[in-house]
Amino acid sequence: MAPLQVTLIWVIYVIVIAVAILIASFLIHAYQTPRDRSQAVTFTCILTITSLLATVLLLPVDIALVSSATPSTLGQRDSWATREDVDKVLFSLTTVYYLLYSIDATLCLLVIPFVYFWYEEYDEVATEAGEQSSARRHWAAFKYTISFIAIVAVLLLAGSLIPLPNTDHVKETEHLAESLVRNRGERALTFLVGVLMTVGVPLYILYTSTGLALLPLLVIKAAPNETWKAAIDVQLESNKERQRQLDRRCGGNPELLPSKDRRELDALVREERTLIRRQRLADEAHTEEIRWIGTVWLKTKAKLRPLRVLGGIVLFLTAILTLASMLSTDIDKATNSLCKHRCGYSIKNMHIFNPIDWLLAQSARAFPMDYIMFMILTSFLFCSSAFGIATIGIRFLWMTIHQIRRGHTPPQALLLTTAVLMLTVLTLIYSLSTNVASQYATFGSQTFCDRPASSEGQSTCSDSKHLIKRCSDAADNIAAKRICTPSVASTFINQVITKFPFFGVILFWSQFIFIGVYVLVLVTSSVRSPQQDKSFIDEDAEDAEEESLLASTGRRGDAGLNDIVRRMDRQSDITSVR
């Protein structure tokens, strides 16, 4: 029987998923526009983000489970870790992975398109007139989704029928579990995931690299909120002064001005209205800040400013280490992979120092520090991807399709965002498993005793700690092949890139482009201070003004109604007295 540690790992994973549901619900409700909400869209987005978080956070759980059978300080398996028990753990992990990848693919390729078309088909006028029924709306959405169903069917059929390359000469993949591609259903799913990862490559390059560069800088740098109100006051005063000059020139009659000056005066009047709206929004924000809650928040924020800067520096160093690890692994694969493009640049043993791998291996001495660090790294890269999407928005080439803003994101943008995030993170899983921490993501903290086996069947290094070595693909020791168990995630990813090398080549070379985009964004953002988008400010000011007018109109209506009721009551009292 597996020990309590295995059960505890699964319990922690379930708790993390429950927290992920709360986080996904909060994010969706925070970003969607309150005026145009749809329960179906909200539920779909929450379900998609939860499934995505469950998939990406299963990687640390996978590593923790395969490492639990072999303590890093002993170099041999625990007494409970028989071959049957380890196989049960691997089978449960494989089942969860297949289930999550199937759910991800279904949500991304079928559910999200259907809900998107279903929402687009809604016609309020036709519904109120009885011309659009629920069945007709669902049928219209299904007709548009048929093309996606056909794409999924073609991909699954291609994955099950495409002949696999001959990899008998590839010594790097000896440890891979061939059972993953024995039946056509598993091959089809492997091919489908490979397609999704490849489609997500440009999104991963654009959004994750941008978020990885900007997120630490945003934490370190202060936003320009402190000088915003003062800048608006200066602009408004300058605007009014220019209007006074033009007014004096024409004696108060704009018709006497030349056409050029009249156009300038009209532009100044429009600009004044905009500045007044911004000033009103700034005054409201300032009023909120001078309340006791705002005051406490500002004081707390000021006191925590050094910690925020320190946290930003830690995130920045983590990003640099991540990029350094990716670069070292990519260079190693490009120069030392024996099969090159024929196996997706797989490699048996790392020859170049990988800082993330080394840090995780050293932290394994203090259980469970390595798992915590890897979980934090995974969460950081996921948050960087989400932050990059929120910063850039949904784009096609140079055209912006949707901007992602808190409280102003329409349902269509939320659905597209979740689909883009899913494709991005699937590619991120490849990068984590094969580039950022390839050795650790494959074997975790597992070690083996590099000496001949004893009469009990296991090598023992209790008196020779220097013979305890990390598990790796390069280990030719019989004990290593018997003890070291690769993670299910690394096995699955390696099957994708070795059985379908075309995907592996694209995914491999995309890492160099990712590093280049990161450096470009980092250099650009380092020399520029964060700027507020004035169009967003104007939109917020207009919304606030509209809500204020609606609220004041409602209050006046309520007051008038109450006045009428009071008059009627007095009239009835007078009548009763008479």
Coordinates of C-alpha atoms in Angstrom, one line a residue:
M1 CA 0.0 0.0 0.0
A2 CA 1.1 3.5 -0.8
P3 CA 2.0 5.5 2.3
L4 CA 0.2 8.5 3.7
Q5 CA 2.4 10.8 1.7
V6 CA 0.8 9.8 -1.6
T7 CA -2.7 10.3 -0.3
L8 CA -1.6 13.7 1.2
I9 CA -0.3 14.8 -2.2
W10 CA -3.6 14.0 -3.9
V11 CA -5.6 15.7 -1.1
I12 CA -3.4 18.9 -1.5
Y13 CA -4.0 18.8 -5.2
V14 CA -7.8 18.6 -4.7
I15 CA -7.6 21.6 -2.3
V16 CA -5.6 23.5 -4.9
I17 CA -8.2 22.8 -7.5
A18 CA -10.9 24.0 -5.2
V19 CA -8.9 27.2 -4.7
A20 CA -8.5 27.4 -8.5
I21 CA -12.3 27.4 -8.9
L22 CA -12.6 30.3 -6.6
I23 CA -9.8 32.2 -8.3
A24 CA -11.3 31.5 -11.8
S25 CA -14.7 32.7 -10.5
F26 CA -13.3 35.9 -9.1
L27 CA -11.3 36.7 -12.2
I28 CA -14.2 36.2 -14.6
H29 CA -16.6 38.2 -12.5
A30 CA -14.0 41.0 -12.0
Y31 CA -13.3 41.3 -15.7
Q32 CA -16.7 40.9 -17.4
T33 CA -18.9 43.9 -18.0
P34 CA -21.8 44.0 -15.5
R35 CA -24.2 45.3 -18.2
D36 CA -23.8 42.4 -20.6
R37 CA -23.4 39.2 -18.6
S38 CA -24.3 35.6 -19.6
Q39 CA -24.5 32.7 -17.2
A40 CA -23.5 30.3 -19.9
V41 CA -20.5 32.3 -20.9
T42 CA -19.5 32.8 -17.2
F43 CA -19.8 29.1 -16.5
T44 CA -17.9 28.1 -19.6
C45 CA -15.0 30.4 -18.8
I46 CA -14.8 29.3 -15.2
L47 CA -14.8 25.7 -16.2
T48 CA -12.1 26.2 -18.8
I49 CA -9.8 28.1 -16.5
T50 CA -10.3 25.6 -13.8
S51 CA -9.5 22.7 -16.1
L52 CA -6.5 24.5 -17.4
L53 CA -5.2 25.2 -13.9
A54 CA -5.8 21.6 -13.0
T55 CA -3.7 20.5 -16.0
V56 CA -0.8 22.8 -15.4
L57 CA -0.7 22.2 -11.6
L58 CA -0.8 18.4 -12.1
L59 CA 2.9 18.6 -13.2
P60 CA 4.2 19.3 -9.7
V61 CA 1.9 16.7 -8.3
D62 CA 3.2 14.2 -10.9
I63 CA 6.8 14.9 -9.9
A64 CA 6.0 14.7 -6.2
L65 CA 4.3 11.3 -6.7
V66 CA 7.0 9.6 -8.7
S67 CA 9.7 11.0 -6.3
S68 CA 7.9 9.8 -3.2
A69 CA 8.8 6.2 -4.0
T70 CA 12.6 7.0 -3.9
P71 CA 13.8 9.3 -1.1
S72 CA 16.6 11.5 -2.4
T73 CA 18.9 10.7 0.6
L74 CA 18.8 6.9 0.3
G75 CA 19.2 6.1 -3.4
Q76 CA 16.8 3.2 -3.1
R77 CA 13.0 2.7 -3.1
D78 CA 11.0 2.7 0.1
S79 CA 9.7 -0.6 1.4
W80 CA 6.2 0.2 0.2
A81 CA 7.2 1.0 -3.4
T82 CA 6.9 -2.3 -5.0
R83 CA 6.5 -2.5 -8.8
E84 CA 2.8 -3.0 -8.4
D85 CA 2.3 0.0 -6.2
V86 CA 4.3 2.3 -8.4
D87 CA 2.4 1.1 -11.4
K88 CA -0.9 1.9 -9.6
V89 CA 0.4 5.5 -9.0
L90 CA 1.5 5.9 -12.6
F91 CA -1.8 4.5 -13.8
S92 CA -3.8 6.9 -11.7
L93 CA -1.7 9.8 -13.0
T94 CA -2.0 8.7 -16.6
T95 CA -5.8 8.5 -16.2
V96 CA -6.0 12.0 -14.8
Y97 CA -3.7 13.4 -17.5
Y98 CA -5.8 11.8 -20.3
L99 CA -9.0 13.0 -18.7
L100 CA -7.7 16.6 -18.3
Y101 CA -6.2 16.8 -21.8
S102 CA -9.4 15.4 -23.3
I103 CA -11.5 18.0 -21.4
D104 CA -9.1 20.8 -22.4
A105 CA -9.3 19.8 -26.1
T106 CA -13.1 19.5 -26.0
L107 CA -13.5 22.9 -24.3
C108 CA -11.1 24.6 -26.6
L109 CA -12.3 23.1 -29.9
L110 CA -16.0 22.4 -29.3
V111 CA -17.5 24.0 -26.2
I112 CA -16.1 27.5 -26.5
P113 CA -16.9 27.9 -30.2
F114 CA -20.5 26.6 -29.6
V115 CA -21.0 29.0 -26.7
Y116 CA -19.5 31.9 -28.7
F117 CA -21.9 31.3 -31.6
W118 CA -24.8 30.7 -29.3
Y119 CA -24.2 34.1 -27.6
E120 CA -23.7 35.9 -31.0
E121 CA -27.0 34.4 -32.2
Y122 CA -29.0 36.2 -29.5
D123 CA -31.4 38.8 -30.8
E124 CA -33.3 40.7 -28.1
V125 CA -35.9 42.1 -30.5
A126 CA -36.6 38.8 -32.2
T127 CA -36.8 37.0 -28.9
E128 CA -39.3 39.5 -27.5
A129 CA -41.3 39.2 -30.7
G130 CA -41.3 35.4 -30.4
E131 CA -39.4 35.0 -33.7
Q132 CA -36.3 33.4 -32.1
S133 CA -36.9 30.3 -29.9
S134 CA -34.3 28.6 -27.7
A135 CA -34.2 25.6 -30.0
R136 CA -33.6 27.8 -33.1
R137 CA -30.8 29.6 -31.4
H138 CA -29.1 26.4 -30.3
W139 CA -29.4 24.9 -33.8
A140 CA -27.9 28.0 -35.4
A141 CA -24.9 27.8 -33.0
F142 CA -24.6 24.1 -33.7
K143 CA -24.5 24.7 -37.5
Y144 CA -21.5 27.1 -37.1
T145 CA -19.8 24.6 -34.7
I146 CA -20.0 21.8 -37.3
S147 CA -16.8 23.0 -38.9
F148 CA -15.0 22.7 -35.6
I149 CA -16.4 19.2 -35.1
A150 CA -15.1 18.3 -38.6
I151 CA -11.6 19.6 -37.7
V152 CA -11.5 17.6 -34.5
A153 CA -12.6 14.4 -36.4
V154 CA -10.0 15.0 -39.1
L155 CA -7.2 15.5 -36.5
L156 CA -8.2 12.4 -34.5
L157 CA -8.4 10.3 -37.7
A158 CA -5.0 11.7 -38.9
G159 CA -3.4 11.0 -35.5
S160 CA -4.6 7.4 -35.5
L161 CA -3.6 6.7 -39.1
I162 CA -0.3 8.6 -39.6
P163 CA 2.5 6.0 -39.6
L164 CA 5.0 6.5 -36.7
P165 CA 8.6 7.2 -37.6
N166 CA 11.2 4.5 -36.9
T167 CA 12.9 5.5 -33.7
D168 CA 14.8 2.3 -33.1
H169 CA 18.0 4.2 -33.6
V170 CA 17.1 6.8 -31.0
K171 CA 18.8 5.8 -27.8
E172 CA 17.5 8.9 -26.0
T173 CA 13.9 7.6 -25.8
E174 CA 14.6 4.2 -24.3
H175 CA 12.9 5.1 -21.0
L176 CA 9.6 6.2 -22.6
A177 CA 6.5 4.1 -21.9
E178 CA 5.6 2.6 -25.3
S179 CA 2.2 1.7 -24.0
L180 CA 1.2 5.4 -24.5
V181 CA 1.0 4.9 -28.3
R182 CA 0.1 1.2 -28.6
N183 CA -3.6 1.8 -29.4
R184 CA -4.9 4.2 -31.9
G185 CA -7.1 6.2 -29.5
E186 CA -4.1 7.2 -27.4
R187 CA -2.1 8.0 -30.5
A188 CA -5.0 10.2 -31.7
L189 CA -5.1 12.1 -28.4
T190 CA -1.3 12.5 -28.5
F191 CA -1.5 13.9 -32.0
L192 CA -4.3 16.3 -31.1
V193 CA -2.4 17.6 -28.1
G194 CA 0.6 18.1 -30.3
V195 CA -1.5 20.1 -32.7
L196 CA -2.8 22.3 -29.9
M197 CA 0.7 22.9 -28.6
T198 CA 1.9 23.9 -32.0
V199 CA -1.0 26.2 -32.6
G200 CA -0.3 27.8 -29.3
V201 CA 3.4 28.5 -30.2
P202 CA 2.8 32.1 -31.5
L203 CA 0.5 32.9 -28.6
Y204 CA 3.1 31.6 -26.1
I205 CA 5.8 33.6 -27.8
L206 CA 3.7 36.8 -27.7
Y207 CA 1.9 36.6 -24.4
T208 CA 4.1 34.6 -22.1
S209 CA 7.3 36.4 -23.0
T210 CA 5.6 39.8 -22.7
G211 CA 4.0 38.9 -19.3
L212 CA 7.3 37.4 -18.0
A213 CA 9.1 40.7 -18.8
L214 CA 6.4 43.2 -17.7
L215 CA 5.0 41.5 -14.5
P216 CA 8.1 42.0 -12.4
L217 CA 8.6 45.5 -13.6
L218 CA 5.0 46.4 -12.8
V219 CA 5.5 45.1 -9.3
I220 CA 8.7 47.2 -8.9
K221 CA 7.6 50.4 -10.6
A222 CA 4.9 52.6 -9.2
A223 CA 2.0 53.4 -11.4
P224 CA 1.6 57.1 -12.2
N225 CA -1.6 57.5 -10.1
E226 CA 0.0 60.1 -7.8
T227 CA 0.6 62.6 -10.5
W228 CA -2.5 61.9 -12.6
K229 CA -4.8 64.4 -10.9
A230 CA -2.2 67.2 -10.9
A231 CA -1.5 66.6 -14.6
I232 CA -5.2 66.9 -15.4
D233 CA -5.5 70.1 -13.5
V234 CA -2.6 71.6 -15.4
Q235 CA -4.0 70.5 -18.8
L236 CA -7.5 71.9 -17.9
E237 CA -6.0 75.3 -16.8
S238 CA -4.0 75.5 -20.0
N239 CA -7.1 74.7 -22.0
K240 CA -9.1 77.4 -20.3
E241 CA -6.4 80.0 -20.7
R242 CA -6.2 79.4 -24.5
Q243 CA -10.0 79.7 -24.7
R244 CA -9.8 83.0 -22.9
Q245 CA -7.2 84.3 -25.4
L246 CA -9.4 83.4 -28.3
D247 CA -12.5 84.8 -26.6
R248 CA -10.7 88.2 -26.0
R249 CA -9.6 88.2 -29.7
C250 CA -13.2 88.0 -30.9
G251 CA -14.9 90.0 -28.1
G252 CA -17.0 87.0 -27.1
N253 CA -18.4 86.4 -30.6
P254 CA -16.8 83.2 -32.1
E255 CA -18.3 84.1 -35.5
L256 CA -15.7 86.9 -35.9
L257 CA -12.8 84.4 -35.6
P258 CA -11.1 83.0 -38.7
S259 CA -12.1 79.5 -39.7
K260 CA -8.8 78.1 -38.3
D261 CA -9.3 79.7 -34.9
R262 CA -12.9 78.5 -34.8
R263 CA -11.9 75.0 -35.4
E264 CA -9.3 75.3 -32.7
L265 CA -11.9 76.7 -30.3
D266 CA -14.3 73.8 -31.0
A267 CA -11.5 71.4 -30.4
L268 CA -10.6 73.2 -27.1
V269 CA -14.3 73.0 -26.0
R270 CA -14.4 69.2 -26.7
E271 CA -11.1 68.7 -24.9
E272 CA -12.4 70.7 -21.9
R273 CA -15.4 68.4 -21.6
T274 CA -13.1 65.4 -21.7
L275 CA -10.7 66.9 -19.1
I276 CA -13.7 67.8 -16.8
R277 CA -14.8 64.2 -16.9
R278 CA -11.3 63.0 -16.1
Q279 CA -11.1 65.5 -13.3
R280 CA -14.4 64.3 -11.8
L281 CA -13.2 60.7 -11.9
A282 CA -10.0 61.7 -10.2
D283 CA -11.9 63.7 -7.6
E284 CA -14.1 60.6 -6.9
A285 CA -11.0 58.4 -6.5
H286 CA -9.4 61.0 -4.2
T287 CA -12.6 61.1 -2.2
E288 CA -12.5 57.4 -1.8
E289 CA -8.9 57.5 -0.7
I290 CA -9.6 60.1 2.1
R291 CA -12.1 57.8 3.8
W292 CA -10.8 55.8 6.7
I293 CA -10.6 52.6 4.7
G294 CA -8.8 54.3 1.9
T295 CA -6.5 56.0 4.4
V296 CA -5.6 52.7 6.0
W297 CA -5.1 51.1 2.7
L298 CA -2.7 53.9 1.5
K299 CA -0.7 53.7 4.7
T300 CA -0.5 50.0 4.5
K301 CA 0.5 50.2 0.9
A302 CA 3.2 52.7 1.7
K303 CA 4.6 50.5 4.5
L304 CA 4.6 47.5 2.3
R305 CA 6.3 49.3 -0.6
P306 CA 9.8 47.9 0.3
L307 CA 8.4 44.3 0.3
R308 CA 6.7 45.0 -3.0
V309 CA 9.9 46.1 -4.5
L310 CA 11.7 43.1 -3.0
G311 CA 9.0 40.8 -4.4
G312 CA 9.4 42.4 -7.8
I313 CA 13.2 41.9 -7.7
V314 CA 12.7 38.2 -6.8
L315 CA 10.2 37.8 -9.7
F316 CA 12.7 39.5 -12.1
L317 CA 15.5 37.2 -11.0
T318 CA 13.3 34.2 -11.3
A319 CA 12.4 35.3 -14.9
I320 CA 16.1 35.7 -15.7
L321 CA 17.0 32.3 -14.3
T322 CA 14.1 30.8 -16.3
L323 CA 15.4 32.3 -19.5
A324 CA 19.0 31.2 -18.7
S325 CA 17.8 27.7 -18.1
M326 CA 15.8 27.7 -21.4
L327 CA 18.8 29.0 -23.3
S328 CA 21.2 26.5 -21.9
T329 CA 18.9 23.6 -22.5
D330 CA 18.2 24.7 -26.1
I331 CA 21.9 25.2 -26.9
D332 CA 22.6 21.8 -25.4
K333 CA 19.9 20.1 -27.5
A334 CA 21.0 21.9 -30.6
T335 CA 24.6 20.8 -30.3
N336 CA 24.4 17.4 -28.5
S337 CA 21.2 15.8 -29.7
L338 CA 22.2 12.7 -31.7
C339 CA 19.0 12.4 -33.7
K340 CA 18.4 16.2 -34.1
H341 CA 15.1 16.9 -36.0
R342 CA 14.3 13.2 -36.5
C343 CA 13.3 13.0 -32.8
G344 CA 12.3 16.5 -32.0
Y345 CA 15.8 17.3 -30.6
S346 CA 15.4 14.9 -27.7
I347 CA 18.6 14.5 -25.6
K348 CA 19.7 11.7 -23.3
N349 CA 22.0 13.7 -20.9
M350 CA 22.5 17.4 -20.2
H351 CA 26.0 18.7 -20.9
I352 CA 25.4 22.4 -20.0
F353 CA 24.7 23.7 -16.5
N354 CA 21.0 24.4 -16.0
P355 CA 20.4 26.8 -13.0
I356 CA 16.8 26.0 -12.4
D357 CA 17.5 22.2 -12.5
W358 CA 20.4 22.7 -10.0
L359 CA 18.4 24.8 -7.6
L360 CA 15.5 22.3 -7.5
A361 CA 18.0 19.4 -7.0
Q362 CA 19.7 21.2 -4.1
S363 CA 16.4 22.2 -2.5
A364 CA 15.3 18.5 -2.5
R365 CA 17.5 18.0 0.5
A366 CA 15.0 20.1 2.5
F367 CA 11.7 18.3 1.9
P368 CA 9.3 19.5 0.5
M369 CA 11.1 22.7 -0.6
D370 CA 11.7 21.6 -4.1
Y371 CA 8.0 20.8 -4.7
I372 CA 7.0 24.2 -3.3
M373 CA 9.6 26.0 -5.5
F374 CA 8.4 24.2 -8.6
M375 CA 4.8 24.9 -7.8
I376 CA 5.6 28.6 -7.4
L377 CA 7.6 28.6 -10.7
T378 CA 4.7 26.9 -12.5
S379 CA 2.2 29.4 -11.0
F380 CA 4.5 32.4 -11.9
L381 CA 4.7 31.3 -15.6
F382 CA 0.9 30.8 -15.7
C383 CA 0.3 34.2 -14.2
S384 CA 2.7 35.7 -16.7
S385 CA 0.8 34.3 -19.5
A386 CA -2.5 35.6 -18.2
F387 CA -1.0 39.0 -17.5
G388 CA 0.4 39.2 -21.0
I389 CA -3.0 38.5 -22.5
A390 CA -4.6 41.1 -20.2
T391 CA -1.9 43.7 -21.2
I392 CA -1.8 43.2 -25.0
G393 CA -5.4 42.1 -25.5
I394 CA -6.7 39.7 -28.2
R395 CA -4.9 40.6 -31.5
F396 CA -4.7 39.3 -35.0
L397 CA -1.4 40.6 -36.5
W398 CA -1.4 44.3 -35.8
M399 CA -5.2 44.6 -35.3
T400 CA -6.7 44.7 -31.8
I401 CA -9.9 42.6 -31.7
H402 CA -10.7 42.9 -28.0
Q403 CA -9.1 44.8 -25.1
I404 CA -9.1 42.9 -21.7
R405 CA -10.2 45.4 -19.0
R406 CA -11.5 44.9 -15.5
G407 CA -15.2 45.4 -15.5
H408 CA -15.3 46.2 -19.3
T409 CA -14.7 42.9 -21.0
P410 CA -17.6 41.6 -23.2
P411 CA -18.6 37.9 -23.1
Q412 CA -17.1 37.3 -26.6
A413 CA -13.7 38.6 -25.4
L414 CA -13.9 36.4 -22.3
L415 CA -14.4 33.3 -24.4
L416 CA -11.6 34.2 -26.8
T417 CA -9.3 35.0 -23.8
T418 CA -9.9 31.6 -22.2
A419 CA -9.3 29.8 -25.5
V420 CA -6.1 31.8 -26.1
L421 CA -4.9 31.1 -22.5
M422 CA -5.5 27.4 -22.9
L423 CA -3.4 27.2 -26.1
T424 CA -0.7 29.3 -24.5
V425 CA -0.5 27.2 -21.4
L426 CA -0.4 23.9 -23.3
T427 CA 2.8 25.2 -25.0
L428 CA 4.0 26.4 -21.6
I429 CA 3.7 22.8 -20.3
Y430 CA 6.1 21.6 -23.0
S431 CA 8.6 24.3 -22.1
L432 CA 8.4 23.5 -18.4
S433 CA 8.8 19.8 -19.0
T434 CA 11.6 19.9 -21.6
N435 CA 13.4 23.2 -21.4
V436 CA 13.1 25.1 -18.1
A437 CA 13.7 22.1 -15.8
S438 CA 14.0 19.1 -18.0
Q439 CA 15.9 16.8 -15.7
Y440 CA 13.8 17.7 -12.6
A441 CA 10.5 17.5 -14.6
T442 CA 11.5 14.0 -15.7
F443 CA 12.7 12.4 -12.5
G444 CA 12.1 14.9 -9.8
S445 CA 14.3 14.3 -6.7
Q446 CA 14.8 10.6 -7.4
T447 CA 18.3 9.1 -6.8
F448 CA 19.9 5.7 -7.2
C449 CA 22.9 3.9 -5.6
D450 CA 25.6 3.5 -8.2
R451 CA 26.9 0.2 -7.1
P452 CA 26.0 -3.5 -7.8
A453 CA 22.8 -4.8 -6.2
S454 CA 23.0 -6.6 -2.8
S455 CA 21.6 -10.0 -2.1
E456 CA 18.3 -8.4 -1.1
G457 CA 17.9 -7.1 -4.7
Q458 CA 18.6 -3.3 -4.1
S459 CA 21.9 -1.5 -4.0
T460 CA 22.6 0.2 -0.7
C461 CA 24.8 3.3 -0.2
S462 CA 24.2 3.8 3.5
D463 CA 27.9 3.9 4.1
S464 CA 28.9 5.5 0.8
K465 CA 26.8 8.7 0.3
H466 CA 29.1 9.8 -2.6
L467 CA 27.7 7.0 -4.7
I468 CA 24.1 8.3 -4.5
K469 CA 23.5 10.0 -7.8
R470 CA 20.5 11.8 -9.4
C471 CA 18.4 9.7 -11.8
S472 CA 18.8 10.6 -15.5
D473 CA 18.4 9.1 -18.9
A474 CA 22.2 8.7 -19.2
A475 CA 22.4 6.3 -16.2
D476 CA 23.4 2.9 -17.5
N477 CA 23.4 1.3 -14.0
I478 CA 20.9 -1.6 -13.7
A479 CA 19.8 -0.2 -10.4
A480 CA 19.0 3.1 -12.0
K481 CA 16.8 1.5 -14.7
R482 CA 15.0 -0.5 -12.0
I483 CA 14.5 2.4 -9.6
C484 CA 14.2 5.6 -11.6
T485 CA 10.7 6.3 -12.8
P486 CA 10.1 9.1 -15.3
S487 CA 7.1 11.4 -14.7
V488 CA 4.0 10.8 -16.7
A489 CA 4.0 14.4 -18.1
S490 CA 7.6 14.1 -19.4
T491 CA 6.8 10.7 -20.9
F492 CA 3.7 12.1 -22.7
I493 CA 5.5 15.2 -24.0
N494 CA 8.4 13.1 -25.2
Q495 CA 6.0 10.9 -27.0
V496 CA 4.5 14.0 -28.7
I497 CA 7.8 15.2 -30.0
T498 CA 9.4 11.9 -30.9
K499 CA 6.5 10.1 -32.4
F500 CA 5.5 13.3 -34.3
P501 CA 8.9 15.0 -34.8
F502 CA 7.4 17.9 -36.8
F503 CA 5.8 19.2 -33.7
G504 CA 9.0 18.8 -31.8
V505 CA 11.0 20.8 -34.3
I506 CA 8.5 23.8 -34.2
L507 CA 8.3 23.7 -30.4
F508 CA 12.1 23.5 -30.0
W509 CA 13.0 26.5 -32.3
S510 CA 10.2 28.6 -30.9
Q511 CA 12.1 28.7 -27.6
F512 CA 14.8 30.9 -29.2
I513 CA 12.2 33.3 -30.6
F514 CA 10.6 33.4 -27.1
I515 CA 13.9 34.5 -25.6
G516 CA 14.4 37.2 -28.2
V517 CA 10.9 38.6 -27.7
Y518 CA 11.5 38.6 -24.0
V519 CA 14.7 40.6 -24.3
L520 CA 13.1 43.1 -26.7
V521 CA 10.1 43.7 -24.4
L522 CA 12.3 43.9 -21.3
V523 CA 14.6 46.5 -22.8
T524 CA 11.7 48.6 -24.2
S525 CA 9.7 48.6 -21.0
S526 CA 12.8 49.3 -18.8
V527 CA 13.4 52.7 -20.5
R528 CA 9.7 53.7 -20.4
S529 CA 7.5 54.5 -17.5
P530 CA 4.1 52.8 -17.3
Q531 CA 1.5 55.0 -19.0
Q532 CA -2.2 55.1 -18.5
D533 CA -4.4 54.7 -21.6
K534 CA -6.3 57.9 -21.9
S535 CA -9.0 56.3 -24.0
F536 CA -9.7 53.9 -21.1
I537 CA -9.8 56.8 -18.7
D538 CA -12.3 58.7 -20.8
E539 CA -14.5 55.6 -21.2
D540 CA -14.4 55.1 -17.4
A541 CA -15.3 58.7 -16.9
E542 CA -18.2 58.5 -19.3
D543 CA -19.5 55.3 -17.7
A544 CA -19.2 57.0 -14.2
E545 CA -21.0 60.1 -15.5
E546 CA -23.8 58.0 -17.1
E547 CA -24.3 55.9 -13.9
S548 CA -24.4 59.1 -11.9
L549 CA -27.0 60.6 -14.1
L550 CA -29.1 57.4 -14.0
A551 CA -28.8 57.3 -10.2
S552 CA -29.8 61.0 -9.8
T553 CA -32.7 60.5 -12.2
G554 CA -33.8 57.5 -10.2
R555 CA -33.6 59.4 -7.0
R556 CA -35.6 62.3 -8.4
G557 CA -38.2 59.8 -9.7
D558 CA -38.4 58.2 -6.3
A559 CA -38.7 61.6 -4.6
G560 CA -41.5 62.6 -6.9
L561 CA -43.3 59.4 -6.4
N562 CA -43.0 59.7 -2.6
D563 CA -44.3 63.3 -2.8
I564 CA -47.3 62.1 -4.7
V565 CA -48.0 59.4 -2.2
R566 CA -47.7 61.8 0.7
R567 CA -50.2 64.2 -1.1
M568 CA -52.7 61.4 -1.6
D569 CA -52.4 60.4 2.0
R570 CA -53.1 64.0 3.2
Q571 CA -56.0 64.2 0.8
S572 CA -57.5 61.0 2.1
D573 CA -57.0 62.2 5.7
I574 CA -58.8 65.5 4.9
T575 CA -61.6 63.6 3.2
S576 CA -62.0 61.2 6.2
V577 CA -62.1 64.2 8.6
R578 CA -64.9 65.8 6.6

